Amino acid sequence: EALQPSADFEQLLPQIRMILEHLEYFMHTDLHLLTSLWKIVHHYLLEQRDKSGNGSHVTLDDSIVAVVYRHLLPAASLVPNNPYLSDLMWSVMQQLSVFQRFLIYSCWETMCEGFLLKLAFEKTKSSTKQILKRVVANAEKRDLIAHQSHFHVTKLCHSNPIPCIETMLKDVEIGFNVNMIQPYVECTNRCSEMTADIMGYMLARQCAKPHSAGRAFLNQQDATLAPWLVNLGEFAGRFYKKHPQTDLVGLLTIITKRVNSETSTSDAGPGGAPSEYKGEALIRVILENLIEYMGGLLTVADMNAEQLHCLAGGPRLKSESLSIGKKEDTSRKERARQALLSALVDQGLVPVLWYSLSQQRHHFLSEEFSESQSSGGGLKLLGLLFDGNHECFLKLTEFLAQACVREKYASLVPPLQSVFSMFEPSLAFLAIR
């Protein structure tokens, strides 16, 4: 029986569902059909947004979400590097909220078990590894692979961004050479908006992974941060600085929830035995790097005498002394700063972060924490955790003070009684001033 003409997508969807189930991902052989279906979904979303009247993101029905991740995205994975199709896919995905986009991306990953999709997945990973082997900081023009690596990576990401980005992040976390983090970020220089959004999803997924034996957040005995966490934080900061238009809401929400979820009451394990401090709240390192790179708050580990002397001046003198010899694009720097500020303020994350940092601060100084961690790390571990917490608070407060106007900052600060109950007087005065 032939399909009946329909002017309504909701009436068309039940008719084509059986055909889509039959075609599976083999729609990639008919590019005209595939692009037509993406256009239909796009126009449907525009209609829904106009009906809502508020211009906000549209929430797709589960049946349409299933069509997108079960049929349309897998078929697009088998189309070799088509920029038009990539832009068409993003025209649909950008209409959705960040949480629904991330849900679709996670479901898209699970569809790579079919033969052709698995083959494309593995070929993309293999090609990405070969390209990344040739990436260097200052490539010569005659080396067409190394010098044009950003174009090669972009071509792979048009159809299969997830395996390509996964391979890149794995290399970053291993940290065989920390000097390669910036060249890896440069490889994303020409990536599409959808690839940048999927990078945000992959970074959020890495931040959401729980503590495990092979994925510790810190070394208890040496009292040092795990190398993968430090490398991932620097990569995230540099990436979002280069792509300030990428949505930060998903990543910042994951970081805030993890920082806030760590209990600050007791470290005792079952039966009252002290348990090892997992340090999952150390994911705040990602936030610190975002503030440092996107907010323009440079950190110098070992200051010289002139830089220390400049700290007695105002914020402009301090920033100039730390960034001496470095020239940045001021317009891009301001876009990145405003993007980070909007993501923090619009989602109401600032009071939650302040409260979480204050609770952890009290917890690190508590007798329970001291007793539970007396055997491993000791004073060095306490110094790492407490100083890191203090530095994160200072960076967040200084960033807000520089990026916000006076009235906006005042609206972010909790009531005075709450501020002084959360922090010691010195930090409370710093926040309200």
Short mmCIF file of C-alpha atoms in Angstrom, two decimals:
data_model
loop_
_atom_site.label_atom_id
_atom_site.label_comp_id
_atom_site.label_asym_id
_atom_site.label_seq_id
_atom_site.Cartn_x
_atom_site.Cartn_y
_atom_site.Cartn_z
CA GLU A 1 0.00 0.00 0.00
CA ALA A 2 1.40 3.38 -1.04
CA LEU A 3 2.03 6.18 1.46
CA GLN A 4 -0.75 8.72 1.70
CA PRO A 5 0.20 12.38 1.10
CA SER A 6 0.33 14.28 4.37
CA ALA A 7 0.89 17.93 5.27
CA ASP A 8 1.44 17.16 8.97
CA PHE A 9 4.63 15.54 10.21
CA GLU A 10 2.84 13.89 13.15
CA GLN A 11 0.53 12.14 10.67
CA LEU A 12 3.42 11.22 8.38
CA LEU A 13 5.57 9.69 11.11
CA PRO A 14 3.42 6.55 11.77
CA GLN A 15 3.31 5.84 8.03
CA ILE A 16 7.06 5.98 7.47
CA ARG A 17 8.14 4.27 10.70
CA MET A 18 7.82 0.76 9.25
CA ILE A 19 9.70 1.79 6.11
CA LEU A 20 12.47 3.32 8.21
CA GLU A 21 12.73 0.15 10.27
CA HIS A 22 13.14 -1.80 7.04
CA LEU A 23 15.72 0.56 5.56
CA GLU A 24 17.69 0.87 8.83
CA TYR A 25 20.90 2.85 8.13
CA PHE A 26 20.98 1.95 4.43
CA MET A 27 19.39 5.31 3.66
CA HIS A 28 22.95 6.53 3.21
CA THR A 29 22.76 5.21 -0.36
CA ASP A 30 20.04 7.76 -1.18
CA LEU A 31 21.39 11.12 -0.07
CA HIS A 32 18.36 12.97 -1.46
CA LEU A 33 15.99 10.95 0.73
CA LEU A 34 18.19 11.39 3.80
CA THR A 35 18.49 15.16 3.44
CA SER A 36 14.76 15.45 2.76
CA LEU A 37 13.94 13.71 6.04
CA TRP A 38 16.32 16.02 7.94
CA LYS A 39 14.63 19.03 6.31
CA ILE A 40 11.18 17.75 7.30
CA VAL A 41 12.27 17.39 10.95
CA HIS A 42 13.82 20.85 10.80
CA HIS A 43 10.63 22.48 9.54
CA TYR A 44 8.60 20.58 12.12
CA LEU A 45 10.80 21.99 14.89
CA LEU A 46 10.44 25.51 13.53
CA GLU A 47 6.66 25.12 13.53
CA GLN A 48 6.70 23.87 17.12
CA ARG A 49 8.90 26.76 18.21
CA ASP A 50 6.55 29.27 16.56
CA LYS A 51 3.56 27.66 18.26
CA SER A 52 5.23 27.89 21.67
CA GLY A 53 5.80 31.61 21.06
CA ASN A 54 8.68 31.96 23.53
CA GLY A 55 11.52 31.32 21.08
CA SER A 56 13.15 28.81 23.44
CA HIS A 57 14.33 25.30 22.71
CA VAL A 58 11.82 22.69 21.57
CA THR A 59 11.35 19.36 23.32
CA LEU A 60 10.93 16.52 20.85
CA ASP A 61 8.55 13.66 21.39
CA ASP A 62 10.18 10.30 22.19
CA SER A 63 8.99 8.78 18.92
CA ILE A 64 10.73 11.50 16.90
CA VAL A 65 13.87 11.23 19.05
CA ALA A 66 13.93 7.51 18.23
CA VAL A 67 13.72 8.26 14.50
CA VAL A 68 16.65 10.68 14.79
CA TYR A 69 19.07 8.42 16.68
CA ARG A 70 17.93 5.05 15.24
CA HIS A 71 17.76 6.00 11.56
CA LEU A 72 18.85 9.49 10.57
CA LEU A 73 22.11 9.78 12.52
CA PRO A 74 23.33 6.23 11.77
CA ALA A 75 22.64 6.77 8.07
CA ALA A 76 24.59 10.05 8.21
CA SER A 77 27.51 8.15 9.78
CA LEU A 78 27.95 6.23 6.54
CA VAL A 79 27.96 9.30 4.28
CA PRO A 80 31.60 10.26 3.66
CA ASN A 81 32.47 13.82 4.75
CA ASN A 82 29.49 15.84 3.58
CA PRO A 83 29.60 19.41 5.04
CA TYR A 84 26.08 20.21 3.79
CA LEU A 85 24.60 17.21 5.61
CA SER A 86 26.53 18.14 8.76
CA ASP A 87 25.08 21.67 8.72
CA LEU A 88 21.61 20.27 8.07
CA MET A 89 21.94 17.95 11.07
CA TRP A 90 23.02 20.85 13.26
CA SER A 91 20.09 22.98 12.10
CA VAL A 92 17.89 20.32 13.71
CA MET A 93 19.97 19.62 16.83
CA GLN A 94 20.46 23.27 17.77
CA GLN A 95 16.69 23.66 18.20
CA LEU A 96 16.78 21.17 21.09
CA SER A 97 17.83 21.69 24.69
CA VAL A 98 21.33 20.64 25.71
CA PHE A 99 20.01 17.73 27.76
CA GLN A 100 17.98 16.30 24.86
CA ARG A 101 20.92 16.75 22.50
CA PHE A 102 23.22 14.88 24.87
CA LEU A 103 20.61 12.12 25.22
CA ILE A 104 20.49 11.72 21.43
CA TYR A 105 24.30 11.66 21.20
CA SER A 106 24.49 8.94 23.86
CA CYS A 107 21.88 6.86 22.02
CA TRP A 108 23.75 7.43 18.75
CA GLU A 109 26.80 5.79 20.32
CA THR A 110 24.83 2.64 21.11
CA MET A 111 23.84 2.22 17.45
CA CYS A 112 27.39 1.35 16.32
CA GLU A 113 26.94 -2.40 16.73
CA GLY A 114 25.71 -3.12 13.19
CA PHE A 115 28.32 -4.36 10.73
CA LEU A 116 28.57 -1.30 8.49
CA LEU A 117 28.36 1.14 11.40
CA LYS A 118 30.97 -0.79 13.36
CA LEU A 119 33.23 -0.80 10.31
CA ALA A 120 32.84 2.98 9.85
CA PHE A 121 33.42 3.48 13.57
CA GLU A 122 36.68 1.51 13.60
CA LYS A 123 37.90 3.05 10.33
CA THR A 124 37.36 6.52 11.77
CA LYS A 125 39.29 5.64 14.91
CA SER A 126 42.14 4.19 12.87
CA SER A 127 42.28 7.22 10.56
CA THR A 128 42.23 9.60 13.53
CA LYS A 129 45.16 7.78 15.15
CA GLN A 130 47.16 8.02 11.94
CA ILE A 131 46.49 11.76 11.65
CA LEU A 132 47.25 12.51 15.31
CA LYS A 133 50.60 10.73 14.98
CA ARG A 134 51.63 13.41 12.49
CA VAL A 135 50.40 16.39 14.52
CA VAL A 136 53.23 18.70 15.66
CA ALA A 137 53.35 22.19 17.13
CA ASN A 138 54.91 23.98 14.14
CA ALA A 139 54.34 21.86 11.05
CA GLU A 140 56.15 22.64 7.83
CA LYS A 141 54.02 23.49 4.80
CA ARG A 142 55.55 20.75 2.71
CA ASP A 143 54.21 18.16 5.18
CA LEU A 144 50.65 18.09 3.84
CA ILE A 145 49.33 15.78 6.56
CA ALA A 146 50.73 17.62 9.58
CA HIS A 147 50.20 21.14 8.21
CA GLN A 148 46.63 20.40 7.11
CA SER A 149 45.72 18.12 10.01
CA HIS A 150 42.79 20.32 11.05
CA PHE A 151 41.16 19.81 7.64
CA HIS A 152 41.64 16.03 7.84
CA VAL A 153 40.14 15.86 11.34
CA THR A 154 37.22 18.04 10.27
CA LYS A 155 36.46 15.74 7.32
CA LEU A 156 36.32 12.73 9.65
CA CYS A 157 34.08 14.58 12.11
CA HIS A 158 31.49 15.48 9.47
CA SER A 159 30.12 11.94 9.52
CA ASN A 160 31.60 10.25 12.62
CA PRO A 161 32.53 12.85 15.24
CA ILE A 162 32.17 10.60 18.30
CA PRO A 163 34.92 8.01 17.52
CA CYS A 164 37.24 10.75 16.27
CA ILE A 165 36.83 12.87 19.41
CA GLU A 166 37.00 9.81 21.67
CA THR A 167 40.38 8.87 20.20
CA MET A 168 41.66 12.42 20.64
CA LEU A 169 40.53 12.66 24.28
CA LYS A 170 42.08 9.29 25.05
CA ASP A 171 45.45 10.59 23.84
CA VAL A 172 44.99 13.75 25.90
CA GLU A 173 44.22 11.84 29.09
CA ILE A 174 47.18 9.51 28.65
CA GLY A 175 49.35 12.61 28.53
CA PHE A 176 52.34 11.14 26.73
CA ASN A 177 53.35 14.75 25.91
CA VAL A 178 51.55 17.65 27.58
CA ASN A 179 53.00 20.03 24.99
CA MET A 180 50.70 18.41 22.41
CA ILE A 181 47.49 19.64 24.07
CA GLN A 182 47.50 22.97 22.20
CA PRO A 183 48.26 21.34 18.80
CA TYR A 184 45.37 18.94 19.42
CA VAL A 185 43.09 21.92 20.09
CA GLU A 186 44.33 23.50 16.86
CA CYS A 187 43.15 20.35 15.05
CA THR A 188 39.58 21.45 15.87
CA ASN A 189 40.14 24.86 14.31
CA ARG A 190 37.84 24.21 11.33
CA CYS A 191 35.36 21.87 12.97
CA SER A 192 31.63 22.41 12.47
CA GLU A 193 29.29 23.64 15.20
CA MET A 194 27.85 20.16 15.63
CA THR A 195 31.32 18.69 16.11
CA ALA A 196 32.06 21.35 18.73
CA ASP A 197 28.78 20.53 20.50
CA ILE A 198 29.62 16.81 20.49
CA MET A 199 33.03 17.68 21.92
CA GLY A 200 31.13 19.36 24.77
CA TYR A 201 29.11 16.17 25.23
CA MET A 202 32.25 14.00 25.27
CA LEU A 203 33.95 16.28 27.82
CA ALA A 204 30.82 16.20 30.02
CA ARG A 205 30.75 12.42 29.74
CA GLN A 206 34.39 12.19 30.81
CA CYS A 207 33.67 14.44 33.79
CA ALA A 208 30.66 12.32 34.80
CA LYS A 209 32.61 9.05 34.99
CA PRO A 210 32.79 7.80 38.60
CA HIS A 211 35.88 7.08 40.64
CA SER A 212 37.38 3.65 39.95
CA ALA A 213 40.64 1.79 40.48
CA GLY A 214 41.89 2.75 37.04
CA ARG A 215 40.50 6.27 37.18
CA ALA A 216 41.55 7.84 40.47
CA PHE A 217 41.26 11.59 40.88
CA LEU A 218 44.40 11.92 42.98
CA ASN A 219 47.40 9.96 44.19
CA GLN A 220 46.90 9.49 47.93
CA GLN A 221 50.51 8.74 48.85
CA ASP A 222 52.13 11.49 46.77
CA ALA A 223 49.22 13.92 47.31
CA THR A 224 49.15 14.94 43.64
CA LEU A 225 46.32 15.32 41.15
CA ALA A 226 45.86 12.55 38.60
CA PRO A 227 47.59 13.42 35.29
CA TRP A 228 44.46 12.63 33.25
CA LEU A 229 42.47 15.22 35.24
CA VAL A 230 45.09 17.94 34.79
CA ASN A 231 45.42 17.25 31.05
CA LEU A 232 41.65 17.07 30.49
CA GLY A 233 41.18 20.36 32.35
CA GLU A 234 43.76 22.16 30.22
CA PHE A 235 42.31 20.73 27.01
CA ALA A 236 38.76 21.76 27.99
CA GLY A 237 39.87 25.29 28.86
CA ARG A 238 41.81 25.77 25.64
CA PHE A 239 39.04 24.22 23.52
CA TYR A 240 36.25 26.45 24.86
CA LYS A 241 38.50 29.48 24.57
CA LYS A 242 38.92 28.72 20.86
CA HIS A 243 35.20 27.86 20.41
CA PRO A 244 33.33 30.25 22.75
CA GLN A 245 30.06 29.73 20.85
CA THR A 246 29.87 26.12 22.06
CA ASP A 247 27.20 25.44 24.68
CA LEU A 248 28.73 25.24 28.19
CA VAL A 249 25.55 24.43 30.11
CA GLY A 250 25.90 20.64 30.01
CA LEU A 251 29.54 20.58 31.13
CA LEU A 252 29.09 23.16 33.89
CA THR A 253 25.99 21.40 35.19
CA ILE A 254 27.87 18.10 35.47
CA ILE A 255 30.80 19.79 37.24
CA THR A 256 28.53 21.62 39.70
CA LYS A 257 26.56 18.49 40.52
CA ARG A 258 29.71 16.48 41.18
CA VAL A 259 31.24 19.20 43.34
CA ASN A 260 27.98 19.56 45.25
CA SER A 261 27.23 15.84 45.58
CA GLU A 262 30.31 14.90 47.58
CA THR A 263 29.23 14.40 51.16
CA SER A 264 30.95 16.53 53.74
CA THR A 265 29.73 14.79 56.85
CA SER A 266 31.94 11.75 57.28
CA ASP A 267 34.60 9.71 55.57
CA ALA A 268 33.91 6.61 57.58
CA GLY A 269 33.26 3.44 55.70
CA PRO A 270 31.16 0.44 56.73
CA GLY A 271 31.60 -0.48 60.37
CA GLY A 272 33.22 2.83 61.23
CA ALA A 273 36.49 2.06 59.47
CA PRO A 274 38.02 5.10 57.73
CA SER A 275 37.70 4.95 53.97
CA GLU A 276 40.01 6.39 51.35
CA TYR A 277 39.12 9.86 50.19
CA LYS A 278 37.95 9.52 46.59
CA GLY A 279 38.25 13.19 45.72
CA GLU A 280 35.51 13.25 43.07
CA ALA A 281 34.92 16.93 43.84
CA LEU A 282 38.39 17.57 42.39
CA ILE A 283 36.57 17.74 39.06
CA ARG A 284 36.54 21.45 39.96
CA VAL A 285 39.94 21.50 38.21
CA ILE A 286 37.96 21.61 34.95
CA LEU A 287 36.11 24.70 36.18
CA GLU A 288 39.37 26.36 37.23
CA ASN A 289 40.81 25.84 33.75
CA LEU A 290 37.67 27.22 32.11
CA ILE A 291 37.95 30.34 34.27
CA GLU A 292 41.67 30.62 33.56
CA TYR A 293 41.47 30.29 29.78
CA MET A 294 38.00 31.66 28.99
CA GLY A 295 37.95 34.26 31.74
CA GLY A 296 41.48 35.43 31.03
CA LEU A 297 42.68 34.87 34.62
CA LEU A 298 46.25 33.74 34.02
CA THR A 299 48.00 31.75 36.73
CA VAL A 300 51.75 31.86 37.27
CA ALA A 301 53.17 29.21 39.57
CA ASP A 302 56.50 30.96 40.27
CA MET A 303 56.32 34.75 40.11
CA ASN A 304 59.42 36.87 39.80
CA ALA A 305 60.10 39.91 41.99
CA GLU A 306 58.53 42.38 39.56
CA GLN A 307 55.30 40.35 39.29
CA LEU A 308 55.03 40.09 43.07
CA HIS A 309 55.53 43.87 43.31
CA CYS A 310 52.75 44.44 40.76
CA LEU A 311 50.25 42.58 42.97
CA ALA A 312 50.15 45.69 45.15
CA GLY A 313 48.46 47.56 42.29
CA GLY A 314 45.06 47.17 40.70
CA PRO A 315 43.68 44.29 38.60
CA ARG A 316 44.89 45.85 35.34
CA LEU A 317 48.50 46.06 36.56
CA LYS A 318 48.32 42.49 37.84
CA SER A 319 46.96 41.10 34.56
CA GLU A 320 49.50 43.02 32.48
CA SER A 321 52.40 41.77 34.58
CA LEU A 322 51.27 38.16 34.28
CA SER A 323 50.51 38.27 30.55
CA ILE A 324 53.63 40.21 29.51
CA GLY A 325 54.76 39.23 26.04
CA LYS A 326 51.44 37.58 25.16
CA LYS A 327 49.12 39.08 22.55
CA GLU A 328 45.52 37.89 22.36
CA ASP A 329 42.51 38.70 20.24
CA THR A 330 40.54 40.99 22.58
CA SER A 331 37.22 40.41 20.79
CA ARG A 332 37.51 36.63 21.05
CA LYS A 333 38.65 36.93 24.67
CA GLU A 334 35.59 39.02 25.53
CA ARG A 335 33.24 36.59 23.73
CA ALA A 336 34.70 33.69 25.67
CA ARG A 337 34.39 35.56 28.98
CA GLN A 338 30.76 36.51 28.38
CA ALA A 339 29.88 32.96 27.26
CA LEU A 340 31.25 31.52 30.52
CA LEU A 341 29.56 34.21 32.61
CA SER A 342 26.18 33.65 30.93
CA ALA A 343 26.38 29.88 31.43
CA LEU A 344 27.20 30.28 35.14
CA VAL A 345 24.64 33.00 35.88
CA ASP A 346 21.69 31.87 33.75
CA GLN A 347 21.70 28.39 35.29
CA GLY A 348 22.08 29.73 38.85
CA LEU A 349 25.30 27.80 39.42
CA VAL A 350 27.27 30.51 41.27
CA PRO A 351 25.50 30.23 44.69
CA VAL A 352 25.66 26.42 44.47
CA LEU A 353 29.41 26.49 43.78
CA TRP A 354 30.06 28.97 46.59
CA TYR A 355 28.09 26.84 49.04
CA SER A 356 29.77 23.60 47.93
CA LEU A 357 33.25 25.09 48.22
CA SER A 358 32.46 26.40 51.71
CA GLN A 359 31.19 22.98 52.84
CA GLN A 360 34.28 21.24 51.51
CA ARG A 361 36.48 23.85 53.16
CA HIS A 362 34.92 23.10 56.57
CA HIS A 363 35.12 19.38 55.89
CA PHE A 364 38.85 19.45 55.14
CA LEU A 365 39.47 21.19 58.47
CA SER A 366 37.23 18.84 60.45
CA GLU A 367 38.48 16.30 62.95
CA GLU A 368 36.75 13.44 61.10
CA PHE A 369 38.70 14.13 57.91
CA SER A 370 41.94 14.49 59.85
CA GLU A 371 41.47 11.12 61.54
CA SER A 372 40.42 9.28 58.39
CA GLN A 373 43.35 10.57 56.31
CA SER A 374 46.09 10.40 58.94
CA SER A 375 47.57 7.23 57.46
CA GLY A 376 47.90 8.27 53.79
CA GLY A 377 48.97 11.64 52.40
CA GLY A 378 48.75 13.40 55.75
CA LEU A 379 49.52 17.10 55.85
CA LYS A 380 50.58 17.19 52.20
CA LEU A 381 47.19 15.83 51.10
CA LEU A 382 45.39 18.32 53.33
CA GLY A 383 47.44 21.16 51.83
CA LEU A 384 46.63 20.05 48.28
CA LEU A 385 42.89 19.83 48.95
CA PHE A 386 42.54 22.96 51.09
CA ASP A 387 44.76 25.17 48.93
CA GLY A 388 43.02 23.91 45.77
CA ASN A 389 39.62 24.70 47.28
CA HIS A 390 40.82 28.16 48.31
CA GLU A 391 42.28 28.84 44.85
CA CYS A 392 39.06 27.77 43.14
CA PHE A 393 37.05 30.15 45.36
CA LEU A 394 39.42 33.04 44.62
CA LYS A 395 39.36 32.39 40.87
CA LEU A 396 35.56 32.16 40.74
CA THR A 397 35.09 35.32 42.82
CA GLU A 398 37.69 37.32 40.90
CA PHE A 399 36.24 36.23 37.56
CA LEU A 400 32.72 37.30 38.57
CA ALA A 401 34.03 40.62 39.90
CA GLN A 402 35.80 41.39 36.63
CA ALA A 403 33.13 40.08 34.21
CA CYS A 404 30.01 41.45 35.95
CA VAL A 405 28.82 44.99 36.41
CA ARG A 406 28.31 46.09 40.01
CA GLU A 407 24.53 45.57 40.07
CA LYS A 408 24.70 42.11 38.53
CA TYR A 409 27.38 40.96 40.95
CA ALA A 410 25.34 42.24 43.88
CA SER A 411 22.38 40.15 42.71
CA LEU A 412 24.55 37.01 42.73
CA VAL A 413 25.82 37.42 46.29
CA PRO A 414 23.64 35.66 48.89
CA PRO A 415 22.34 37.62 51.90
CA LEU A 416 25.08 38.82 54.26
CA GLN A 417 24.06 36.41 56.99
CA SER A 418 24.40 33.46 54.62
CA VAL A 419 27.78 34.65 53.33
CA PHE A 420 29.26 34.98 56.82
CA SER A 421 27.82 31.61 57.86
CA MET A 422 29.41 29.91 54.83
CA PHE A 423 32.90 31.42 54.94
CA GLU A 424 35.38 32.81 57.41
CA PRO A 425 35.19 36.59 57.84
CA SER A 426 38.16 37.27 55.53
CA LEU A 427 36.64 35.31 52.62
CA ALA A 428 33.15 36.66 53.32
CA PHE A 429 34.44 40.24 53.13
CA LEU A 430 36.28 39.36 49.91
CA ALA A 431 33.06 38.07 48.33
CA ILE A 432 30.86 41.04 49.32
CA ARG A 433 33.45 43.68 48.41
#
